[in-house]
Coordinates of C-alpha atoms in Angstrom, one line a residue:
X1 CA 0.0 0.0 0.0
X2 CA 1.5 3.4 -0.9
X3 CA 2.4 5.6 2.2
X4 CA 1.3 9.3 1.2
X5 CA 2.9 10.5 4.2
X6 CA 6.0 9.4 3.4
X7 CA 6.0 10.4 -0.7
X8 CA 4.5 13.9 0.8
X9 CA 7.8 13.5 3.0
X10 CA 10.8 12.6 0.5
X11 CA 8.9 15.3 -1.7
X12 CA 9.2 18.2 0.9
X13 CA 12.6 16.8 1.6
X14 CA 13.7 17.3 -1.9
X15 CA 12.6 21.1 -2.5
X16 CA 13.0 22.6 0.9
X17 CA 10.4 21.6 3.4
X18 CA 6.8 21.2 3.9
X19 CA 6.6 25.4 3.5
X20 CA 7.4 25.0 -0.1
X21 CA 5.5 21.9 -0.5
X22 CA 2.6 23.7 -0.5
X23 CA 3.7 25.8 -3.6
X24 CA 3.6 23.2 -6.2
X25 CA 0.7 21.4 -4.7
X26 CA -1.7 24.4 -4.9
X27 CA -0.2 25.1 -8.5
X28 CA -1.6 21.6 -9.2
X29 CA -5.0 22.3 -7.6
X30 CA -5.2 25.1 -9.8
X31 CA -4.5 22.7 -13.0
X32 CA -7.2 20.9 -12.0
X33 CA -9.6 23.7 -11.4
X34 CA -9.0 25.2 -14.5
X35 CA -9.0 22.0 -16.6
X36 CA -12.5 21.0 -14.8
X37 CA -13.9 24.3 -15.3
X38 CA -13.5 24.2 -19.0
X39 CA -14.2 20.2 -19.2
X40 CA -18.0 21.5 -17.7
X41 CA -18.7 24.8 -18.9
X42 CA -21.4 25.4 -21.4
X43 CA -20.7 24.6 -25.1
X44 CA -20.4 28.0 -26.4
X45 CA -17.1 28.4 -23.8
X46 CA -15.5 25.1 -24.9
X47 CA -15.8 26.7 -28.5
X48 CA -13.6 29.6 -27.6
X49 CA -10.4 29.0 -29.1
X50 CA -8.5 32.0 -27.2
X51 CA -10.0 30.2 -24.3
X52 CA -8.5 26.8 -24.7
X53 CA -5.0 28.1 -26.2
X54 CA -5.2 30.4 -22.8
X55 CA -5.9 27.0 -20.6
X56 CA -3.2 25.0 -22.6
X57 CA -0.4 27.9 -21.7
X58 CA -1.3 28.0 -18.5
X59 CA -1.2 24.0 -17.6
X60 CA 2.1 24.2 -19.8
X61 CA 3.4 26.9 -17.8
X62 CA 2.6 25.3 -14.8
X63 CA 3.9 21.9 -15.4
X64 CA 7.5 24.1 -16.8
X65 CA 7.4 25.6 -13.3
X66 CA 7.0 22.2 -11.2
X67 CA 9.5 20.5 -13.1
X68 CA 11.9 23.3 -12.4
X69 CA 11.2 23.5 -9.0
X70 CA 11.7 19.8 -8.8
X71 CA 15.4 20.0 -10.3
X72 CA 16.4 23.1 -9.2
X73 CA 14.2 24.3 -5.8
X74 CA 16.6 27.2 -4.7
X75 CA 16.8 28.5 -8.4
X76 CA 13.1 28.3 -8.9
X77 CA 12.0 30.3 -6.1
X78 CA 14.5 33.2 -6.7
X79 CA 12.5 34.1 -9.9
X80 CA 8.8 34.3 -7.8
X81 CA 8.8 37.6 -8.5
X82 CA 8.3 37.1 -12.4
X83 CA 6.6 33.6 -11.6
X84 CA 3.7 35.8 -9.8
X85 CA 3.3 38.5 -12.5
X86 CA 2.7 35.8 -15.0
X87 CA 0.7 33.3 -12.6
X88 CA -1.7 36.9 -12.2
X89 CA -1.5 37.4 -16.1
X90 CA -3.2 34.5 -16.6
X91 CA -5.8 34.1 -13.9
X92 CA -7.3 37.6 -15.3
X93 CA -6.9 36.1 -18.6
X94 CA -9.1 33.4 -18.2
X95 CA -11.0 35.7 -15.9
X96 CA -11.6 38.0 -18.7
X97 CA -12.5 34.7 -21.1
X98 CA -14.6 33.0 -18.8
X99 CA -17.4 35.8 -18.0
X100 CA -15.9 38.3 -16.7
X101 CA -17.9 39.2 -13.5
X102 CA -19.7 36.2 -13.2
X103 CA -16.7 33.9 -13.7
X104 CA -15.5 31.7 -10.2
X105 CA -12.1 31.7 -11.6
X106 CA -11.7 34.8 -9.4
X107 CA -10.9 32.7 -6.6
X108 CA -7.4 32.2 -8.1
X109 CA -6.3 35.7 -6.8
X110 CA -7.5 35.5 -3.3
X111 CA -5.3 32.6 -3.9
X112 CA -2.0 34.1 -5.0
X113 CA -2.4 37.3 -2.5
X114 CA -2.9 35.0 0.2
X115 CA 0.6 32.9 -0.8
X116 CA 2.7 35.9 -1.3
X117 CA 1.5 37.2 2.1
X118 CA 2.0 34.2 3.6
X119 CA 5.5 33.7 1.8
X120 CA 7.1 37.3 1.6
X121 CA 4.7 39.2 4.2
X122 CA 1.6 41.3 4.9
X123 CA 3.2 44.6 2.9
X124 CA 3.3 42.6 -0.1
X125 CA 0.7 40.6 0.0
X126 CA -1.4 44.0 0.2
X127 CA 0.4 45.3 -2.8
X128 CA -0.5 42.0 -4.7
X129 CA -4.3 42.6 -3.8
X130 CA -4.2 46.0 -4.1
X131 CA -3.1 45.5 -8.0
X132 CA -4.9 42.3 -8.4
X133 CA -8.6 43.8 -7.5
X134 CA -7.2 47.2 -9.8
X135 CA -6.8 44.7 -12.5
X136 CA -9.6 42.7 -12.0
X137 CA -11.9 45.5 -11.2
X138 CA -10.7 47.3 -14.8
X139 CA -11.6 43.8 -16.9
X140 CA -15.1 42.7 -15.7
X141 CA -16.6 46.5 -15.3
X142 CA -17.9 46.3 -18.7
X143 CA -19.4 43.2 -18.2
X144 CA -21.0 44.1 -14.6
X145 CA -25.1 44.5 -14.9
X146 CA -27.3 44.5 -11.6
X147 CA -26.5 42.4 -8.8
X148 CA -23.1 41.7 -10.3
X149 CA -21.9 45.3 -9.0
X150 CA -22.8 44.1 -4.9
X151 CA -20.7 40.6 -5.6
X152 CA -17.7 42.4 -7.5
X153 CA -17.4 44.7 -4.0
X154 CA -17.7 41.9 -1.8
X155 CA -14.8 40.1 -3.9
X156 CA -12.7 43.0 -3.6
X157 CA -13.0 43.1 -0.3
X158 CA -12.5 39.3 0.4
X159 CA -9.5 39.6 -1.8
X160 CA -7.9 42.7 0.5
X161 CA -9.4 40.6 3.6
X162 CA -8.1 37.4 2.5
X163 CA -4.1 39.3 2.2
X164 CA -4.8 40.8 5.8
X165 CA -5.7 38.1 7.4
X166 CA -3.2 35.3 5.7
X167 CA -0.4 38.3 6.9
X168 CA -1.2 38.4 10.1
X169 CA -1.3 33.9 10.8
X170 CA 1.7 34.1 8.8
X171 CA 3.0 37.0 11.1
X172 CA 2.4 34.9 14.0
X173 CA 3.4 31.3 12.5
X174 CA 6.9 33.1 11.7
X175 CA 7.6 34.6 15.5
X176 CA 6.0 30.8 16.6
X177 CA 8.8 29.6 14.1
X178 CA 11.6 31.6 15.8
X179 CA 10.5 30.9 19.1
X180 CA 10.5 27.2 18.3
X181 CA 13.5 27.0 16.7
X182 CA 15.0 29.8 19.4
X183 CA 14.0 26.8 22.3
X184 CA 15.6 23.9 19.9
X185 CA 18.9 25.7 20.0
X186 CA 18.8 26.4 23.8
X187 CA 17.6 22.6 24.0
X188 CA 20.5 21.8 21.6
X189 CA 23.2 23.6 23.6
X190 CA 22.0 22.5 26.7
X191 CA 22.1 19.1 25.5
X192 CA 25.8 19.8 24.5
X193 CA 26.7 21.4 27.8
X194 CA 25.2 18.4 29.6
X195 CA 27.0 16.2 27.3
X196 CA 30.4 18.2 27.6
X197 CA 30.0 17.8 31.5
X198 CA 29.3 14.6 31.2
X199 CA 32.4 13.5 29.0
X200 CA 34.9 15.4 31.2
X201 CA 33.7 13.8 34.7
X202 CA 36.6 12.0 35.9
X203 CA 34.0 9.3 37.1
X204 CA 32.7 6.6 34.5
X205 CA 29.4 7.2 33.8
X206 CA 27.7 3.8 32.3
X207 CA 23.8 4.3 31.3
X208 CA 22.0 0.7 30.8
X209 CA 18.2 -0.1 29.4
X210 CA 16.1 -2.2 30.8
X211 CA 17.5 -5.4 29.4
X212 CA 21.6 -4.4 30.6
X213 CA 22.4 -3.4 27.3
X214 CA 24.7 -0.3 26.9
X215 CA 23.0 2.8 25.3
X216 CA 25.5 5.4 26.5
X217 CA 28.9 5.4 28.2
X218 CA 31.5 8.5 28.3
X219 CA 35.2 9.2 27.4
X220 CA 36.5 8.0 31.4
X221 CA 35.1 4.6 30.7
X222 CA 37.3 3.7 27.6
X223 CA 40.2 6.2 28.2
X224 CA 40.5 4.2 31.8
X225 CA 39.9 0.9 30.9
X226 CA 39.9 0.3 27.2
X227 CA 36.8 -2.0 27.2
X228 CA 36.4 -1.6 23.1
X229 CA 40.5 -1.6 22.4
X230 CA 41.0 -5.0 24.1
X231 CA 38.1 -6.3 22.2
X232 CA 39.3 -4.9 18.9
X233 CA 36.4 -3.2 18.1
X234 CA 35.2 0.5 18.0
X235 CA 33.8 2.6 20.8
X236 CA 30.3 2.7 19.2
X237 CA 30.7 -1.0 18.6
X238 CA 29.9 -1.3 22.4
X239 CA 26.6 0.3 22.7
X240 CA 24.1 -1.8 22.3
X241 CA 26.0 -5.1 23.7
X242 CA 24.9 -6.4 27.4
X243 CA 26.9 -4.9 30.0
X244 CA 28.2 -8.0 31.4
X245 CA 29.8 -9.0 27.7
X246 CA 32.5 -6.8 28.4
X247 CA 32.7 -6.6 31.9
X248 CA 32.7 -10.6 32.2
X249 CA 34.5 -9.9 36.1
X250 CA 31.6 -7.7 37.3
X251 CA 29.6 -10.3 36.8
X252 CA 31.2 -12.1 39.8
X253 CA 30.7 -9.9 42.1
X254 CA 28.8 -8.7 44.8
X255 CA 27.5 -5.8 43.5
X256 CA 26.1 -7.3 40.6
X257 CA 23.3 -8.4 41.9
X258 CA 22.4 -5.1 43.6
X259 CA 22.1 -3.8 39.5
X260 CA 20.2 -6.8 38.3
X261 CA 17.7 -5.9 40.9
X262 CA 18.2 -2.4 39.7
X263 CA 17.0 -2.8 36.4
X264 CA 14.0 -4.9 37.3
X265 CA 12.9 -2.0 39.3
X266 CA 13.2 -3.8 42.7
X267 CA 15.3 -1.1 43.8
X268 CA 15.7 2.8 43.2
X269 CA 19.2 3.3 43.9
X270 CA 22.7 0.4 45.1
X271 CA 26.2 1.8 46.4
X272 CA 29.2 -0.1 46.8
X273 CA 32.4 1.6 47.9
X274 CA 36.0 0.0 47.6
X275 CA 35.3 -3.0 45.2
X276 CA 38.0 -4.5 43.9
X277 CA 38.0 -5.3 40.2
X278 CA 39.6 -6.6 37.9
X279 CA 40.2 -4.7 34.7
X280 CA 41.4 -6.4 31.5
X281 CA 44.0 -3.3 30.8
X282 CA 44.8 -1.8 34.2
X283 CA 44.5 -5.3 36.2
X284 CA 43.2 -5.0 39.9
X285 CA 41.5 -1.5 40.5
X286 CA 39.3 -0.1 43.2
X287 CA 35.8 1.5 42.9
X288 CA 33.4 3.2 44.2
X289 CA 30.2 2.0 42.2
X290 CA 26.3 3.9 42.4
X291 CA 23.6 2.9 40.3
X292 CA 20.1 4.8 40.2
X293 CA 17.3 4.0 38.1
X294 CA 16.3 6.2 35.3
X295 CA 12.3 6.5 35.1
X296 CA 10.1 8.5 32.5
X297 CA 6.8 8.9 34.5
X298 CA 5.9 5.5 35.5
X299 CA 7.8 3.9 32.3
X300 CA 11.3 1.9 33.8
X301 CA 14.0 2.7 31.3
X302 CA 16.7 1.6 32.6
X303 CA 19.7 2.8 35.2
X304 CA 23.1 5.2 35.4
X305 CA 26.1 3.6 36.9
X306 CA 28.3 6.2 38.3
X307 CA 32.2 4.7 38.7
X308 CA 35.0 6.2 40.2
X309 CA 38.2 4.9 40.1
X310 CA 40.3 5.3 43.7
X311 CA 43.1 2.8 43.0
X312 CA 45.2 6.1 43.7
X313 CA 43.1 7.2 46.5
X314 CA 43.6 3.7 48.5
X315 CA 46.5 3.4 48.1
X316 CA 47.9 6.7 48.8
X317 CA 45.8 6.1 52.4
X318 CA 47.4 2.8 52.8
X319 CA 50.5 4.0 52.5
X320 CA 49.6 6.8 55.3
X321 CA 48.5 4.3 57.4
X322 CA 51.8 2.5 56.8
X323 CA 53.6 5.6 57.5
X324 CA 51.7 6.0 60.5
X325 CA 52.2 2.5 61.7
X326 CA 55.8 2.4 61.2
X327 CA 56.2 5.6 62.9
X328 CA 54.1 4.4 65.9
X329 CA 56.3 1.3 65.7
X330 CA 60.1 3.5 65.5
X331 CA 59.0 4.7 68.8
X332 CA 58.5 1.4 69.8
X333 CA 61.0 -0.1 68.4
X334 CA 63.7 2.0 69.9
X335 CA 62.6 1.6 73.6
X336 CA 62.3 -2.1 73.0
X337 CA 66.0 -2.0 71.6
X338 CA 67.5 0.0 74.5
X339 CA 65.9 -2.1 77.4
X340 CA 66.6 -5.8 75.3
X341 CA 70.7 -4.5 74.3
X342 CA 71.6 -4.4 77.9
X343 CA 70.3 -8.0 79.4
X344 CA 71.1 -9.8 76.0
X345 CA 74.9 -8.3 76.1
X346 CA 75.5 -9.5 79.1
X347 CA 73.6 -13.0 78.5
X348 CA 76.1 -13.2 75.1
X349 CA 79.1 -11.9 77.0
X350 CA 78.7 -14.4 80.3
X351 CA 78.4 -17.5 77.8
X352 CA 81.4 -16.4 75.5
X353 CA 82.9 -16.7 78.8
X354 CA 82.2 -19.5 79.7
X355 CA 82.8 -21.2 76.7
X356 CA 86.6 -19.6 76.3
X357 CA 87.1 -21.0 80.4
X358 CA 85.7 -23.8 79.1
X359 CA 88.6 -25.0 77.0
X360 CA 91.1 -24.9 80.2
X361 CA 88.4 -26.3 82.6
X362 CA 86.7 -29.2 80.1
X363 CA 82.4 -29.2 80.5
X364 CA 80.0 -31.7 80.2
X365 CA 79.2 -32.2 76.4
X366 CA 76.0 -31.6 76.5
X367 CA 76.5 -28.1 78.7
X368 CA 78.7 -26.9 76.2
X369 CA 76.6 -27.4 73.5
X370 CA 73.5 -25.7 75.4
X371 CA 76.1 -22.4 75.8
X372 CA 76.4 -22.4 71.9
X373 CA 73.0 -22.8 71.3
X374 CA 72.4 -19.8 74.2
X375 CA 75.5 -17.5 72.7
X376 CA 73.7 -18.3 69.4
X377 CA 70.1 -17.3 69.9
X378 CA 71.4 -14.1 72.6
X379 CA 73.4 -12.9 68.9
X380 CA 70.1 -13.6 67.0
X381 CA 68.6 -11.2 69.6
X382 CA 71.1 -8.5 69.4
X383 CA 70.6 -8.3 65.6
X384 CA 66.9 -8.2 65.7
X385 CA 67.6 -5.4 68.7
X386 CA 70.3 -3.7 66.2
X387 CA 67.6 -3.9 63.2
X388 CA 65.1 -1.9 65.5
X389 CA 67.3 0.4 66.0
X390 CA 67.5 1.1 63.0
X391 CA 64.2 0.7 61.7
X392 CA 63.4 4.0 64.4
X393 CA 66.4 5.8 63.5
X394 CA 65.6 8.3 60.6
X395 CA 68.8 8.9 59.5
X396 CA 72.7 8.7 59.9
X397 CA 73.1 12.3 60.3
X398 CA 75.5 12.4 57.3
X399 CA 73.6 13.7 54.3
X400 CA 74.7 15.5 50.8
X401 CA 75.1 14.6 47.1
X402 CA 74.3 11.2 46.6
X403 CA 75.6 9.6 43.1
X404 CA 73.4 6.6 42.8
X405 CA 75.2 5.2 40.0
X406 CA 78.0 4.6 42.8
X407 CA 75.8 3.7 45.7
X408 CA 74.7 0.4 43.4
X409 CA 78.5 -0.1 42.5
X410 CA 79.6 -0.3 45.9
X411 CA 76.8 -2.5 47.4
X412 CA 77.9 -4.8 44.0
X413 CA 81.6 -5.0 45.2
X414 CA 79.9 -6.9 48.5
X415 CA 77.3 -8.9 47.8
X416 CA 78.0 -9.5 43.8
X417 CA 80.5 -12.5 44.1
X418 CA 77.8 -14.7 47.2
X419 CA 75.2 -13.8 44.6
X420 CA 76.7 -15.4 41.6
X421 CA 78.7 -18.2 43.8
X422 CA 75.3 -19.3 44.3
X423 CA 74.8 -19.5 40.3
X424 CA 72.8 -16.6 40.2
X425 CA 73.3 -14.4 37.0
X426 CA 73.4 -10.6 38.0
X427 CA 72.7 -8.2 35.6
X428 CA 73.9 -4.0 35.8
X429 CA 72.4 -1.4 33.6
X430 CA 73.6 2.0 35.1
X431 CA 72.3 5.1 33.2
X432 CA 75.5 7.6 32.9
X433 CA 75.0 11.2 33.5
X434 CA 72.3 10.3 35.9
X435 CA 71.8 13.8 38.4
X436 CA 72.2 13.1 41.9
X437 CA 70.0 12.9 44.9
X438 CA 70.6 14.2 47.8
X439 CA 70.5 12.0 50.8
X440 CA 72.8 9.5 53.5
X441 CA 74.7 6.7 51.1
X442 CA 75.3 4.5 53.8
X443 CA 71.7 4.5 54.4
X444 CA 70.9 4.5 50.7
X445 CA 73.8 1.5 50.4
X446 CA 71.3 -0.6 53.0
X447 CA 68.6 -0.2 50.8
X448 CA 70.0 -1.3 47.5
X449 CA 71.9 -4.2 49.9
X450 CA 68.3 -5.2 51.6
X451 CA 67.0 -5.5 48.3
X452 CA 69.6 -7.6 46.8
X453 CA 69.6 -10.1 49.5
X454 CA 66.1 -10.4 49.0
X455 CA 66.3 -11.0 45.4
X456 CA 68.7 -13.4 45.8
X457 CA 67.0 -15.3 48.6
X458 CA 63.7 -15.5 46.1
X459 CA 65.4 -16.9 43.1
X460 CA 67.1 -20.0 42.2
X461 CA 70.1 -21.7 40.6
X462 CA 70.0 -20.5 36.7
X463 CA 67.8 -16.9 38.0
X464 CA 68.9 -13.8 37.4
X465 CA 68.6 -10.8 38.9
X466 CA 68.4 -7.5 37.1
X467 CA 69.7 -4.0 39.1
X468 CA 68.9 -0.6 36.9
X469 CA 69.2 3.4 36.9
X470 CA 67.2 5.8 35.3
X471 CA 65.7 8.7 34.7
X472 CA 62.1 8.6 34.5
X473 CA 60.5 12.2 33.9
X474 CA 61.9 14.7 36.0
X475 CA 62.8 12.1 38.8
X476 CA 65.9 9.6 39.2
X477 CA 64.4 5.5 39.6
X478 CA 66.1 2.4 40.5
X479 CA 64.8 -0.7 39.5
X480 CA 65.9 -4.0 40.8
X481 CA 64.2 -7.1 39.2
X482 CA 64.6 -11.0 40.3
X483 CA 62.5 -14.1 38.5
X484 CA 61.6 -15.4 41.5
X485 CA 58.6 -16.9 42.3
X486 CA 56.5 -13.7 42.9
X487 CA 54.8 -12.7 45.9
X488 CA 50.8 -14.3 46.4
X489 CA 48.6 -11.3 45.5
X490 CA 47.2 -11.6 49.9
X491 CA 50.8 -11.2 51.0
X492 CA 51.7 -8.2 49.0
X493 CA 50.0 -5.5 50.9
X494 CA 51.8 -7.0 54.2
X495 CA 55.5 -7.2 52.6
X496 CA 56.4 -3.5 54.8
X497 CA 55.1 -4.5 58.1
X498 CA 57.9 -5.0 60.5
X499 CA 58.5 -8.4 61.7
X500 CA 56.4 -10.0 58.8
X501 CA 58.3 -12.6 57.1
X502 CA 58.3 -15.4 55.0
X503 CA 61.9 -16.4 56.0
X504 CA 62.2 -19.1 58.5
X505 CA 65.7 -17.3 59.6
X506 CA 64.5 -13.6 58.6
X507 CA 63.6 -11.3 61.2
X508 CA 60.5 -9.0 58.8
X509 CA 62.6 -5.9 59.5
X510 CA 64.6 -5.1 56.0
X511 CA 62.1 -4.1 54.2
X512 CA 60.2 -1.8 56.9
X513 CA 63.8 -0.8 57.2
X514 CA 64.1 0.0 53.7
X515 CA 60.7 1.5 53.2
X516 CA 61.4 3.8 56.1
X517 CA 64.7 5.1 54.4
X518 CA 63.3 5.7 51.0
X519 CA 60.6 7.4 52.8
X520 CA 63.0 10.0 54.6
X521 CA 64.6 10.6 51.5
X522 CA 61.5 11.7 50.3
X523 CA 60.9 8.9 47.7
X524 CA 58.3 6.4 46.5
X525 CA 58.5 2.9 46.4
X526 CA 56.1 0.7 44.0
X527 CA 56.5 -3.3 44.1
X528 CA 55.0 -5.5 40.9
X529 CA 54.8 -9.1 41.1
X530 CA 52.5 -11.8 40.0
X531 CA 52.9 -15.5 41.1
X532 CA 55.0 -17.0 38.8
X533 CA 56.4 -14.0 37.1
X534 CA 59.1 -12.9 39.1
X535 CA 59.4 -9.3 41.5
X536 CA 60.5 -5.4 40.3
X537 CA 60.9 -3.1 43.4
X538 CA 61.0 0.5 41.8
X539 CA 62.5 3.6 44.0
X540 CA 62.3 7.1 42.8
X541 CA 63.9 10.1 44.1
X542 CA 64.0 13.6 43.3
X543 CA 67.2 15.0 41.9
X544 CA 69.0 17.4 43.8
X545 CA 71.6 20.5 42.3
X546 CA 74.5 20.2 44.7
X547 CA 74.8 24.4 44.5
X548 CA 71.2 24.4 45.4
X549 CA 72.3 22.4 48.8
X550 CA 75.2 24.5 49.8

């Protein structure tokens, strides 16, 4: 079945809106008026040869002037001037051949003042009339007898009326026009501001219809986590795909059942602070998630998923709290140390002692061997007291420029030959020219000698252990890699905390050590491992200018 509506449609389309539609539509009325008046007029009319050449121009006109507005709209209605002195011509031309006063073909110039008041505005449609009912006034008066004088008035005055009033609706369809299209551009840029805002939120911002399929996300969502990239597919690709397709680890957890209950409207609103996801570009991040229905009226269209990202946030606070802790702990610490040195010296000293008088004045095996194990265990103790010391001490009071190229070569020169005795391979890239930091090298030394020992403890025969300077920005790094093992994803947060170890010799205190050094050196310290994939400790300091110090 044909759809008027849409021909009507693709026709306004084509030559410049429904407006002008209306042009080439009334034209065709007027074809049809004028063939069906002559088709049903009395005989002696349809005789008239001027009559039917003047119908014949006029349909051929016409049809000239549709086709031409067809292929070439804008063109066309330039020349409406000339188009409306010839349309006129002709409707008093078959006005004049078709009665004169008692002809209905009159009704064509109501018509054509009422368009070009409508079209170009009251003033001219006025002059139009004002013409038209000159012209028509000065080609039926000879043929006006009796009543025809009364009807002749009133067609004047419907003709004047008809520009008027046409002016005036088309006066106030115009400012109705501009107000309309005035609120669509405030709507538009509104729309745009919102979306602007929108895009630049730091936050995700997820929308979902009613089924968990995507209908909107912005710019945080794949900048942060490159949901379309990993897939291989474009941003717009996404829309339209369930949720839950390419965020497969959501679906594991908790949360998601607070948005499945979301979208079924058994909820208004969920919040979920500090879940852990994982991400398939940025691994393991935390969020903050809120989801809030979206209604219109009573209609459930779907919900808004608000995520932030505080991967940063936590663990900026966790490494307060660490701070805090192993501050709390220094104090500690150093009381401990004090009040254990003294009754563990003298425990060490009174069995060294006896063990020395022991090789003039022979002891029971067994007592001897119970000194050892004492003297032993009383030196364990007075390293564990010496390594609180200085986990609470803050520095060795020495401080200046600090070439950490040389720090790493002189830790090498002691530890370099037990690490690759134990068939270890140990591998040096220094950067040269790297600016110096300003801080204690012995205390710096302990660092880079803490680390290695660790490394060296985690890996095996055939591992290798990679130590590395750089400059990375504006700041100084070292890097010290080992393929270990890796450390278990629970145990990782917990690596800093004094006395936590995985050593069944180690005391848990080198790295709290070390952590508490590279803190007072005002550096950063960021540990990656993955079971199975080895360990990278990476420190970064600030350069220092050694005039800048003086």
């Amino acid at each position: 079945m044909l759809d008027l509506s849409r021909v009507f449609y693709l026709l306004a389309r084509r030559i410049g809106g429904p407006r002008v539609l209306a042009l080439p539509l009334l034209r065709t009325l007027a074809m049809l008026a004028a063939v069906s008046w002559l088709l049903l007029a009395p005989a002696e009319y349809r005789e008239r040869t001027a009559l039917i050449w003047a119908v014949a121009a006029f349909l051929g006109y016409s049809i000239a002037v549709e086709v031409s507005l067809w292929i070439r709209p804008a063109a066309t209605l330039r020349l409406n001037f000339f188009i409306l002195l010839i349309d006129g011509a002709f409707a008093l031309l078959l006005i004049h051949f078709t009665g004169g006063a008692e002809s209905a073909l009159y009704l064509a110039l109501p018509l054509i003042a009422a368009l070009q008041s409508y079209y170009y505005g009251m003033r001219r449609g006025l002059a139009v009339s004002a013409v038209s009912a000159g012209a028509y006034l000065a080609i039926v008066w000879p043929t006006v007898a009796g009543i025809d004088a009364a009807n002749v008035a009133i067609r004047l005055v419907v003709l004047l009326g008809t520009a008027i009033s046409v002016g005036i609706l088309a006066d106030i369809e115009g400012r109705e026009r501009l107000r309309v299209a005035a609120l669509n551009a405030e709507a538009r840029e509104r729309e745009r501001f919102i979306e602007g805002v929108v895009e630049s939120l730091k936050e995700g911002v997820v929308a979902l219809d009613p089924a968990g399929r995507l209908i909107a996300w912005n710019n945080a969502m794949e900048s942060r986590y490159g949901v379309a990239a990993c897939y291989g597919v474009a941003a717009s690709e996404v829309l339209g795909k369930d949720f839950f397709e390419f965020f497969p680890a959501a679906s594991r957890e908790p949360w998601s059942r607070d948005l499945r209950q979301l979208l079924q409207g058994e909820i208004e609103e969920f919040s979920a602070e500090a879940v852990e996801h994982d991400t398939l570009r940025k691994g393991r991040v935390v969020q903050n998630i809120k989801g809030s229905l979206l209604r219109e009226g009573a209609r459930l269209m779907g919900a808004v998923l608000l995520i932030e990202d505080i991967t940063e946030r936590v663990a900026l606070e966790r490494s307060a709290r660490q701070a805090e802790k192993l501050a709390a702990l220094g104090t500690l610490a150093a009381g401990l140390a004090h009040e254990l040195n003294n009754p563990v010296g003298i425990i060490s000293s009174r069995a060294e002692l006896i063990l020395l008088d022991s090789e003039s004045q022979p002891l029971p095996a067994g007592v001897r061997e119970d000194l050892q194990v004492i003297h032993r265990h009383a030196q364990r103790v007075a390293r564990i007291a010496q390594g609180l010391l200085s986990f609470a001490r803050h520095s060795s009071g020495s401080q200046g420029a600090v070439d950490l190229n040389r720090v790493v070569d002189e830790t090498l020169l002691l530890v370099e030959k037990t690490i690759t005795k134990d068939g270890i391979t140990l591998k040096r890239a220094l950067a040269p020219d790297l600016p110096p930091i300003w801080g204690d090298t012995n205390a710096l030394q302990q660092v880079v000698m803490n680390l290695l020992t660790n490394a060296r403890d985690a890996v095996g025969r055939g591992g290798q252990i990679s130590i590395e300077t750089g400059a990375a920005g504006d700041a100084v790094r070292l890097t010290v890699h080992d393929t270990g093992p890796g450390i278990p994803p629970e145990i990782l947060p917990k690596i800093f905390d004094p006395f936590f170890t995985t050593k069944a010799e180690g005391t848990g205190l080198g790295l709290s050590i070390s952590y508490g050094i590279v803190r007072d050196h005002q550096g950063t310290v960021d540990v990656q491992s993955q079971p199975g994939e080895g360990t990278t400790f990476v420190l970064t300091f600030q350069p220092t200018r050694v005039e800048g110090r003086a």
